[in-house]
Amino acid sequence: VLVSDTITAPALLVGVEEEVRDATGESIAKRFGYAFVDAGGGVRPAGPAPYLDCVAAPPGMTTERERAVYWLTDAEQRAVNWRIANELPGYLAATTRKRRAELERTREIVKQRLTGEINRLYEDAAVASEKLTQGSTPPESVESLTRRAEELQQRLVARLAHLDRQLHMSTAPPRVVMTALVLP
């Protein structure tokens, strides 16, 4: 139980952890968000660190907590639902925009690097084949060079598919990490 000069009626302060994950299950971004829930069920943003405006309630104020119990039962869920409806869409959009730019840049770099190496290996295989035709022994066999190029081709396909999965992002269910009854 906390006391604050910034509120005029009892409210439940709910701290929620929000997370964005990609389709591979990797956590991309996490943040904490806060909301106040009042006795009427109304929910409003609490700002980035609302607990800084609060102090511990004196021992005599705990009776207020007993009077507030009737509306506290679903207050946490109201705060979570409010954050899902009002805060998470913007958080997901901003995270997706930033991550998409990074992944598209990575995709181009990977594609360019592996395609260049695949082409080099196929060219080396052609040169080795030509040397065999002329009767000399190449430093590496045509089969070896071709196999390495094909392995890199499979690696490129797998890496690009992984990057595609990373482009698909969604929010994990928010998790309540703290609650406090805040009294005026």
mmCIF file with all atom_site columns, C-alpha atoms in Angstrom:
data_model
loop_
_atom_site.group_PDB
_atom_site.id
_atom_site.type_symbol
_atom_site.label_atom_id
_atom_site.label_alt_id
_atom_site.label_comp_id
_atom_site.label_asym_id
_atom_site.label_entity_id
_atom_site.label_seq_id
_atom_site.pdbx_PDB_ins_code
_atom_site.Cartn_x
_atom_site.Cartn_y
_atom_site.Cartn_z
_atom_site.occupancy
_atom_site.B_iso_or_equiv
_atom_site.pdbx_formal_charge
_atom_site.auth_seq_id
_atom_site.auth_comp_id
_atom_site.auth_asym_id
_atom_site.auth_atom_id
_atom_site.pdbx_PDB_model_num
ATOM 1   C CA . VAL A 1 1   ? 0.000   0.000   0.000   1.00 0.00 ? 1   VAL A CA 1
ATOM 2   C CA . LEU A 1 2   ? 1.392   3.363   -1.085  1.00 0.00 ? 2   LEU A CA 1
ATOM 3   C CA . VAL A 1 3   ? 0.360   6.982   -0.642  1.00 0.00 ? 3   VAL A CA 1
ATOM 4   C CA . SER A 1 4   ? 0.620   9.654   -3.333  1.00 0.00 ? 4   SER A CA 1
ATOM 5   C CA . ASP A 1 5   ? -0.184  13.358  -3.577  1.00 0.00 ? 5   ASP A CA 1
ATOM 6   C CA . THR A 1 6   ? -0.775  13.008  -7.328  1.00 0.00 ? 6   THR A CA 1
ATOM 7   C CA . ILE A 1 7   ? -4.035  11.031  -7.102  1.00 0.00 ? 7   ILE A CA 1
ATOM 8   C CA . THR A 1 8   ? -7.409  12.018  -5.674  1.00 0.00 ? 8   THR A CA 1
ATOM 9   C CA . ALA A 1 9   ? -9.027  8.575   -5.191  1.00 0.00 ? 9   ALA A CA 1
ATOM 10  C CA . PRO A 1 10  ? -7.695  5.091   -4.400  1.00 0.00 ? 10  PRO A CA 1
ATOM 11  C CA . ALA A 1 11  ? -6.240  3.333   -7.449  1.00 0.00 ? 11  ALA A CA 1
ATOM 12  C CA . LEU A 1 12  ? -4.453  0.114   -8.163  1.00 0.00 ? 12  LEU A CA 1
ATOM 13  C CA . LEU A 1 13  ? -1.075  0.645   -9.792  1.00 0.00 ? 13  LEU A CA 1
ATOM 14  C CA . VAL A 1 14  ? -0.352  -2.274  -12.115 1.00 0.00 ? 14  VAL A CA 1
ATOM 15  C CA . GLY A 1 15  ? 3.073   -2.875  -13.661 1.00 0.00 ? 15  GLY A CA 1
ATOM 16  C CA . VAL A 1 16  ? 3.040   -4.998  -16.799 1.00 0.00 ? 16  VAL A CA 1
ATOM 17  C CA . GLU A 1 17  ? 5.909   -6.526  -18.759 1.00 0.00 ? 17  GLU A CA 1
ATOM 18  C CA . GLU A 1 18  ? 5.340   -6.372  -22.512 1.00 0.00 ? 18  GLU A CA 1
ATOM 19  C CA . GLU A 1 19  ? 7.335   -8.354  -25.042 1.00 0.00 ? 19  GLU A CA 1
ATOM 20  C CA . VAL A 1 20  ? 7.604   -8.594  -28.833 1.00 0.00 ? 20  VAL A CA 1
ATOM 21  C CA . ARG A 1 21  ? 8.730   -11.923 -30.318 1.00 0.00 ? 21  ARG A CA 1
ATOM 22  C CA . ASP A 1 22  ? 9.446   -13.009 -33.850 1.00 0.00 ? 22  ASP A CA 1
ATOM 23  C CA . ALA A 1 23  ? 8.095   -16.181 -35.493 1.00 0.00 ? 23  ALA A CA 1
ATOM 24  C CA . THR A 1 24  ? 11.190  -18.118 -34.388 1.00 0.00 ? 24  THR A CA 1
ATOM 25  C CA . GLY A 1 25  ? 10.212  -17.471 -30.758 1.00 0.00 ? 25  GLY A CA 1
ATOM 26  C CA . GLU A 1 26  ? 13.108  -15.095 -30.142 1.00 0.00 ? 26  GLU A CA 1
ATOM 27  C CA . SER A 1 27  ? 12.422  -12.151 -27.879 1.00 0.00 ? 27  SER A CA 1
ATOM 28  C CA . ILE A 1 28  ? 12.990  -8.944  -29.873 1.00 0.00 ? 28  ILE A CA 1
ATOM 29  C CA . ALA A 1 29  ? 12.067  -6.273  -27.337 1.00 0.00 ? 29  ALA A CA 1
ATOM 30  C CA . LYS A 1 30  ? 10.772  -5.978  -23.775 1.00 0.00 ? 30  LYS A CA 1
ATOM 31  C CA . ARG A 1 31  ? 9.491   -3.083  -21.745 1.00 0.00 ? 31  ARG A CA 1
ATOM 32  C CA . PHE A 1 32  ? 7.541   -2.296  -18.600 1.00 0.00 ? 32  PHE A CA 1
ATOM 33  C CA . GLY A 1 33  ? 4.366   -0.287  -18.654 1.00 0.00 ? 33  GLY A CA 1
ATOM 34  C CA . TYR A 1 34  ? 2.168   1.011   -15.867 1.00 0.00 ? 34  TYR A CA 1
ATOM 35  C CA . ALA A 1 35  ? -1.538  1.763   -15.542 1.00 0.00 ? 35  ALA A CA 1
ATOM 36  C CA . PHE A 1 36  ? -3.823  2.998   -12.788 1.00 0.00 ? 36  PHE A CA 1
ATOM 37  C CA . VAL A 1 37  ? -7.193  1.287   -12.290 1.00 0.00 ? 37  VAL A CA 1
ATOM 38  C CA . ASP A 1 38  ? -9.782  3.161   -10.259 1.00 0.00 ? 38  ASP A CA 1
ATOM 39  C CA . ALA A 1 39  ? -12.708 1.837   -8.198  1.00 0.00 ? 39  ALA A CA 1
ATOM 40  C CA . GLY A 1 40  ? -15.098 2.417   -11.111 1.00 0.00 ? 40  GLY A CA 1
ATOM 41  C CA . GLY A 1 41  ? -13.039 0.172   -13.384 1.00 0.00 ? 41  GLY A CA 1
ATOM 42  C CA . GLY A 1 42  ? -11.551 3.033   -15.375 1.00 0.00 ? 42  GLY A CA 1
ATOM 43  C CA . VAL A 1 43  ? -7.981  2.587   -16.560 1.00 0.00 ? 43  VAL A CA 1
ATOM 44  C CA . ARG A 1 44  ? -5.489  5.308   -17.421 1.00 0.00 ? 44  ARG A CA 1
ATOM 45  C CA . PRO A 1 45  ? -1.778  5.431   -18.162 1.00 0.00 ? 45  PRO A CA 1
ATOM 46  C CA . ALA A 1 46  ? 0.410   5.851   -15.102 1.00 0.00 ? 46  ALA A CA 1
ATOM 47  C CA . GLY A 1 47  ? 3.520   7.148   -16.842 1.00 0.00 ? 47  GLY A CA 1
ATOM 48  C CA . PRO A 1 48  ? 7.009   5.675   -16.956 1.00 0.00 ? 48  PRO A CA 1
ATOM 49  C CA . ALA A 1 49  ? 7.772   5.509   -13.200 1.00 0.00 ? 49  ALA A CA 1
ATOM 50  C CA . PRO A 1 50  ? 4.661   6.414   -11.179 1.00 0.00 ? 50  PRO A CA 1
ATOM 51  C CA . TYR A 1 51  ? 5.959   4.784   -8.003  1.00 0.00 ? 51  TYR A CA 1
ATOM 52  C CA . LEU A 1 52  ? 8.485   7.610   -7.645  1.00 0.00 ? 52  LEU A CA 1
ATOM 53  C CA . ASP A 1 53  ? 5.628   9.898   -6.574  1.00 0.00 ? 53  ASP A CA 1
ATOM 54  C CA . CYS A 1 54  ? 4.599   7.476   -3.812  1.00 0.00 ? 54  CYS A CA 1
ATOM 55  C CA . VAL A 1 55  ? 5.651   6.650   -0.267  1.00 0.00 ? 55  VAL A CA 1
ATOM 56  C CA . ALA A 1 56  ? 4.794   3.686   1.944   1.00 0.00 ? 56  ALA A CA 1
ATOM 57  C CA . ALA A 1 57  ? 1.411   4.046   3.634   1.00 0.00 ? 57  ALA A CA 1
ATOM 58  C CA . PRO A 1 58  ? 1.413   4.555   7.387   1.00 0.00 ? 58  PRO A CA 1
ATOM 59  C CA . PRO A 1 59  ? 0.167   1.499   9.351   1.00 0.00 ? 59  PRO A CA 1
ATOM 60  C CA . GLY A 1 60  ? -3.265  3.040   10.056  1.00 0.00 ? 60  GLY A CA 1
ATOM 61  C CA . MET A 1 61  ? -4.137  3.331   6.361   1.00 0.00 ? 61  MET A CA 1
ATOM 62  C CA . THR A 1 62  ? -4.337  -0.422  5.791   1.00 0.00 ? 62  THR A CA 1
ATOM 63  C CA . THR A 1 63  ? -8.051  -0.344  6.662   1.00 0.00 ? 63  THR A CA 1
ATOM 64  C CA . GLU A 1 64  ? -8.563  1.493   3.359   1.00 0.00 ? 64  GLU A CA 1
ATOM 65  C CA . ARG A 1 65  ? -7.208  -1.605  1.643   1.00 0.00 ? 65  ARG A CA 1
ATOM 66  C CA . GLU A 1 66  ? -9.941  -3.764  3.192   1.00 0.00 ? 66  GLU A CA 1
ATOM 67  C CA . ARG A 1 67  ? -12.614 -1.321  1.949   1.00 0.00 ? 67  ARG A CA 1
ATOM 68  C CA . ALA A 1 68  ? -11.117 -1.390  -1.562  1.00 0.00 ? 68  ALA A CA 1
ATOM 69  C CA . VAL A 1 69  ? -11.091 -5.180  -1.933  1.00 0.00 ? 69  VAL A CA 1
ATOM 70  C CA . TYR A 1 70  ? -14.458 -5.339  -3.709  1.00 0.00 ? 70  TYR A CA 1
ATOM 71  C CA . TRP A 1 71  ? -13.127 -3.609  -6.837  1.00 0.00 ? 71  TRP A CA 1
ATOM 72  C CA . LEU A 1 72  ? -9.603  -5.027  -6.780  1.00 0.00 ? 72  LEU A CA 1
ATOM 73  C CA . THR A 1 73  ? -10.630 -8.508  -7.909  1.00 0.00 ? 73  THR A CA 1
ATOM 74  C CA . ASP A 1 74  ? -10.599 -7.762  -11.637 1.00 0.00 ? 74  ASP A CA 1
ATOM 75  C CA . ALA A 1 75  ? -8.459  -4.614  -11.634 1.00 0.00 ? 75  ALA A CA 1
ATOM 76  C CA . GLU A 1 76  ? -5.278  -6.377  -12.789 1.00 0.00 ? 76  GLU A CA 1
ATOM 77  C CA . GLN A 1 77  ? -7.055  -7.907  -15.774 1.00 0.00 ? 77  GLN A CA 1
ATOM 78  C CA . ARG A 1 78  ? -8.608  -4.538  -16.661 1.00 0.00 ? 78  ARG A CA 1
ATOM 79  C CA . ALA A 1 79  ? -5.132  -2.976  -16.674 1.00 0.00 ? 79  ALA A CA 1
ATOM 80  C CA . VAL A 1 80  ? -3.734  -5.767  -18.869 1.00 0.00 ? 80  VAL A CA 1
ATOM 81  C CA . ASN A 1 81  ? -6.669  -5.519  -21.288 1.00 0.00 ? 81  ASN A CA 1
ATOM 82  C CA . TRP A 1 82  ? -6.266  -1.751  -21.469 1.00 0.00 ? 82  TRP A CA 1
ATOM 83  C CA . ARG A 1 83  ? -2.536  -2.046  -22.237 1.00 0.00 ? 83  ARG A CA 1
ATOM 84  C CA . ILE A 1 84  ? -3.275  -4.664  -24.916 1.00 0.00 ? 84  ILE A CA 1
ATOM 85  C CA . ALA A 1 85  ? -5.841  -2.411  -26.577 1.00 0.00 ? 85  ALA A CA 1
ATOM 86  C CA . ASN A 1 86  ? -4.097  0.952   -26.177 1.00 0.00 ? 86  ASN A CA 1
ATOM 87  C CA . GLU A 1 87  ? -0.349  0.478   -25.817 1.00 0.00 ? 87  GLU A CA 1
ATOM 88  C CA . LEU A 1 88  ? 0.738   -2.770  -27.463 1.00 0.00 ? 88  LEU A CA 1
ATOM 89  C CA . PRO A 1 89  ? -0.284  -1.989  -31.069 1.00 0.00 ? 89  PRO A CA 1
ATOM 90  C CA . GLY A 1 90  ? 1.977   1.076   -31.191 1.00 0.00 ? 90  GLY A CA 1
ATOM 91  C CA . TYR A 1 91  ? 4.817   -0.773  -29.449 1.00 0.00 ? 91  TYR A CA 1
ATOM 92  C CA . LEU A 1 92  ? 4.553   -3.656  -31.925 1.00 0.00 ? 92  LEU A CA 1
ATOM 93  C CA . ALA A 1 93  ? 4.450   -1.278  -34.903 1.00 0.00 ? 93  ALA A CA 1
ATOM 94  C CA . ALA A 1 94  ? 7.524   0.687   -33.761 1.00 0.00 ? 94  ALA A CA 1
ATOM 95  C CA . THR A 1 95  ? 9.487   -2.469  -32.969 1.00 0.00 ? 95  THR A CA 1
ATOM 96  C CA . THR A 1 96  ? 8.510   -4.072  -36.281 1.00 0.00 ? 96  THR A CA 1
ATOM 97  C CA . ARG A 1 97  ? 9.547   -0.986  -38.277 1.00 0.00 ? 97  ARG A CA 1
ATOM 98  C CA . LYS A 1 98  ? 12.976  -0.885  -36.664 1.00 0.00 ? 98  LYS A CA 1
ATOM 99  C CA . ARG A 1 99  ? 13.540  -4.635  -36.842 1.00 0.00 ? 99  ARG A CA 1
ATOM 100 C CA . ARG A 1 100 ? 12.355  -4.853  -40.472 1.00 0.00 ? 100 ARG A CA 1
ATOM 101 C CA . ALA A 1 101 ? 14.993  -2.327  -41.564 1.00 0.00 ? 101 ALA A CA 1
ATOM 102 C CA . GLU A 1 102 ? 17.713  -4.311  -39.767 1.00 0.00 ? 102 GLU A CA 1
ATOM 103 C CA . LEU A 1 103 ? 16.580  -7.633  -41.216 1.00 0.00 ? 103 LEU A CA 1
ATOM 104 C CA . GLU A 1 104 ? 16.277  -6.318  -44.761 1.00 0.00 ? 104 GLU A CA 1
ATOM 105 C CA . ARG A 1 105 ? 19.817  -4.953  -44.531 1.00 0.00 ? 105 ARG A CA 1
ATOM 106 C CA . THR A 1 106 ? 21.037  -8.299  -43.157 1.00 0.00 ? 106 THR A CA 1
ATOM 107 C CA . ARG A 1 107 ? 19.179  -10.152 -45.911 1.00 0.00 ? 107 ARG A CA 1
ATOM 108 C CA . GLU A 1 108 ? 20.937  -8.173  -48.641 1.00 0.00 ? 108 GLU A CA 1
ATOM 109 C CA . ILE A 1 109 ? 24.362  -8.645  -47.063 1.00 0.00 ? 109 ILE A CA 1
ATOM 110 C CA . VAL A 1 110 ? 23.859  -12.413 -46.597 1.00 0.00 ? 110 VAL A CA 1
ATOM 111 C CA . LYS A 1 111 ? 22.491  -12.815 -50.109 1.00 0.00 ? 111 LYS A CA 1
ATOM 112 C CA . GLN A 1 112 ? 25.344  -10.846 -51.664 1.00 0.00 ? 112 GLN A CA 1
ATOM 113 C CA . ARG A 1 113 ? 28.076  -12.615 -49.679 1.00 0.00 ? 113 ARG A CA 1
ATOM 114 C CA . LEU A 1 114 ? 26.826  -16.179 -50.169 1.00 0.00 ? 114 LEU A CA 1
ATOM 115 C CA . THR A 1 115 ? 25.833  -15.674 -53.804 1.00 0.00 ? 115 THR A CA 1
ATOM 116 C CA . GLY A 1 116 ? 29.309  -14.294 -54.519 1.00 0.00 ? 116 GLY A CA 1
ATOM 117 C CA . GLU A 1 117 ? 30.956  -17.299 -52.862 1.00 0.00 ? 117 GLU A CA 1
ATOM 118 C CA . ILE A 1 118 ? 28.642  -19.753 -54.680 1.00 0.00 ? 118 ILE A CA 1
ATOM 119 C CA . ASN A 1 119 ? 29.468  -18.135 -58.022 1.00 0.00 ? 119 ASN A CA 1
ATOM 120 C CA . ARG A 1 120 ? 33.195  -18.224 -57.220 1.00 0.00 ? 120 ARG A CA 1
ATOM 121 C CA . LEU A 1 121 ? 33.036  -21.932 -56.392 1.00 0.00 ? 121 LEU A CA 1
ATOM 122 C CA . TYR A 1 122 ? 31.164  -22.732 -59.628 1.00 0.00 ? 122 TYR A CA 1
ATOM 123 C CA . GLU A 1 123 ? 33.728  -20.691 -61.588 1.00 0.00 ? 123 GLU A CA 1
ATOM 124 C CA . ASP A 1 124 ? 36.559  -22.562 -59.844 1.00 0.00 ? 124 ASP A CA 1
ATOM 125 C CA . ALA A 1 125 ? 34.826  -25.843 -60.749 1.00 0.00 ? 125 ALA A CA 1
ATOM 126 C CA . ALA A 1 126 ? 34.650  -24.751 -64.392 1.00 0.00 ? 126 ALA A CA 1
ATOM 127 C CA . VAL A 1 127 ? 38.346  -23.821 -64.348 1.00 0.00 ? 127 VAL A CA 1
ATOM 128 C CA . ALA A 1 128 ? 39.196  -27.179 -62.707 1.00 0.00 ? 128 ALA A CA 1
ATOM 129 C CA . SER A 1 129 ? 37.160  -28.996 -65.337 1.00 0.00 ? 129 SER A CA 1
ATOM 130 C CA . GLU A 1 130 ? 39.027  -27.123 -68.061 1.00 0.00 ? 130 GLU A CA 1
ATOM 131 C CA . LYS A 1 131 ? 42.376  -28.089 -66.507 1.00 0.00 ? 131 LYS A CA 1
ATOM 132 C CA . LEU A 1 132 ? 41.313  -31.737 -66.435 1.00 0.00 ? 132 LEU A CA 1
ATOM 133 C CA . THR A 1 133 ? 40.387  -31.504 -70.103 1.00 0.00 ? 133 THR A CA 1
ATOM 134 C CA . GLN A 1 134 ? 43.853  -30.095 -70.843 1.00 0.00 ? 134 GLN A CA 1
ATOM 135 C CA . GLY A 1 135 ? 45.491  -32.930 -68.933 1.00 0.00 ? 135 GLY A CA 1
ATOM 136 C CA . SER A 1 136 ? 46.689  -31.087 -65.831 1.00 0.00 ? 136 SER A CA 1
ATOM 137 C CA . THR A 1 137 ? 45.633  -31.713 -62.240 1.00 0.00 ? 137 THR A CA 1
ATOM 138 C CA . PRO A 1 138 ? 43.640  -28.900 -60.561 1.00 0.00 ? 138 PRO A CA 1
ATOM 139 C CA . PRO A 1 139 ? 44.341  -28.079 -56.866 1.00 0.00 ? 139 PRO A CA 1
ATOM 140 C CA . GLU A 1 140 ? 40.792  -29.156 -55.930 1.00 0.00 ? 140 GLU A CA 1
ATOM 141 C CA . SER A 1 141 ? 38.449  -31.574 -57.672 1.00 0.00 ? 141 SER A CA 1
ATOM 142 C CA . VAL A 1 142 ? 35.466  -30.449 -59.697 1.00 0.00 ? 142 VAL A CA 1
ATOM 143 C CA . GLU A 1 143 ? 33.181  -32.597 -57.531 1.00 0.00 ? 143 GLU A CA 1
ATOM 144 C CA . SER A 1 144 ? 34.472  -31.031 -54.321 1.00 0.00 ? 144 SER A CA 1
ATOM 145 C CA . LEU A 1 145 ? 34.027  -27.487 -55.601 1.00 0.00 ? 145 LEU A CA 1
ATOM 146 C CA . THR A 1 146 ? 30.547  -28.248 -56.959 1.00 0.00 ? 146 THR A CA 1
ATOM 147 C CA . ARG A 1 147 ? 29.501  -29.944 -53.700 1.00 0.00 ? 147 ARG A CA 1
ATOM 148 C CA . ARG A 1 148 ? 30.673  -26.940 -51.650 1.00 0.00 ? 148 ARG A CA 1
ATOM 149 C CA . ALA A 1 149 ? 28.749  -24.566 -53.963 1.00 0.00 ? 149 ALA A CA 1
ATOM 150 C CA . GLU A 1 150 ? 25.586  -26.671 -53.594 1.00 0.00 ? 150 GLU A CA 1
ATOM 151 C CA . GLU A 1 151 ? 25.988  -26.771 -49.795 1.00 0.00 ? 151 GLU A CA 1
ATOM 152 C CA . LEU A 1 152 ? 26.315  -22.995 -49.737 1.00 0.00 ? 152 LEU A CA 1
ATOM 153 C CA . GLN A 1 153 ? 23.221  -22.715 -51.940 1.00 0.00 ? 153 GLN A CA 1
ATOM 154 C CA . GLN A 1 154 ? 21.251  -24.800 -49.397 1.00 0.00 ? 154 GLN A CA 1
ATOM 155 C CA . ARG A 1 155 ? 22.682  -22.677 -46.578 1.00 0.00 ? 155 ARG A CA 1
ATOM 156 C CA . LEU A 1 156 ? 21.582  -19.507 -48.395 1.00 0.00 ? 156 LEU A CA 1
ATOM 157 C CA . VAL A 1 157 ? 18.033  -20.823 -48.832 1.00 0.00 ? 157 VAL A CA 1
ATOM 158 C CA . ALA A 1 158 ? 17.846  -21.834 -45.144 1.00 0.00 ? 158 ALA A CA 1
ATOM 159 C CA . ARG A 1 159 ? 19.256  -18.500 -43.944 1.00 0.00 ? 159 ARG A CA 1
ATOM 160 C CA . LEU A 1 160 ? 16.827  -16.480 -46.088 1.00 0.00 ? 160 LEU A CA 1
ATOM 161 C CA . ALA A 1 161 ? 13.912  -18.600 -44.813 1.00 0.00 ? 161 ALA A CA 1
ATOM 162 C CA . HIS A 1 162 ? 15.057  -17.933 -41.234 1.00 0.00 ? 162 HIS A CA 1
ATOM 163 C CA . LEU A 1 163 ? 15.214  -14.194 -41.946 1.00 0.00 ? 163 LEU A CA 1
ATOM 164 C CA . ASP A 1 164 ? 11.690  -14.369 -43.389 1.00 0.00 ? 164 ASP A CA 1
ATOM 165 C CA . ARG A 1 165 ? 10.445  -15.978 -40.163 1.00 0.00 ? 165 ARG A CA 1
ATOM 166 C CA . GLN A 1 166 ? 12.174  -13.265 -38.156 1.00 0.00 ? 166 GLN A CA 1
ATOM 167 C CA . LEU A 1 167 ? 10.210  -10.624 -40.089 1.00 0.00 ? 167 LEU A CA 1
ATOM 168 C CA . HIS A 1 168 ? 6.920   -11.885 -38.620 1.00 0.00 ? 168 HIS A CA 1
ATOM 169 C CA . MET A 1 169 ? 6.520   -10.390 -35.158 1.00 0.00 ? 169 MET A CA 1
ATOM 170 C CA . SER A 1 170 ? 3.803   -10.475 -32.545 1.00 0.00 ? 170 SER A CA 1
ATOM 171 C CA . THR A 1 171 ? 3.346   -9.557  -28.925 1.00 0.00 ? 171 THR A CA 1
ATOM 172 C CA . ALA A 1 172 ? 3.481   -12.100 -26.159 1.00 0.00 ? 172 ALA A CA 1
ATOM 173 C CA . PRO A 1 173 ? 0.679   -11.953 -23.597 1.00 0.00 ? 173 PRO A CA 1
ATOM 174 C CA . PRO A 1 174 ? 1.517   -9.160  -21.145 1.00 0.00 ? 174 PRO A CA 1
ATOM 175 C CA . ARG A 1 175 ? 2.578   -10.326 -17.700 1.00 0.00 ? 175 ARG A CA 1
ATOM 176 C CA . VAL A 1 176 ? 1.680   -8.515  -14.477 1.00 0.00 ? 176 VAL A CA 1
ATOM 177 C CA . VAL A 1 177 ? 4.901   -8.062  -12.496 1.00 0.00 ? 177 VAL A CA 1
ATOM 178 C CA . MET A 1 178 ? 3.745   -5.741  -9.711  1.00 0.00 ? 178 MET A CA 1
ATOM 179 C CA . THR A 1 179 ? 0.676   -4.226  -8.153  1.00 0.00 ? 179 THR A CA 1
ATOM 180 C CA . ALA A 1 180 ? 0.225   -1.681  -5.411  1.00 0.00 ? 180 ALA A CA 1
ATOM 181 C CA . LEU A 1 181 ? -2.807  -0.020  -3.920  1.00 0.00 ? 181 LEU A CA 1
ATOM 182 C CA . VAL A 1 182 ? -2.164  3.726   -4.090  1.00 0.00 ? 182 VAL A CA 1
ATOM 183 C CA . LEU A 1 183 ? -4.126  5.946   -1.725  1.00 0.00 ? 183 LEU A CA 1
ATOM 184 C CA . PRO A 1 184 ? -4.465  9.750   -1.825  1.00 0.00 ? 184 PRO A CA 1
#
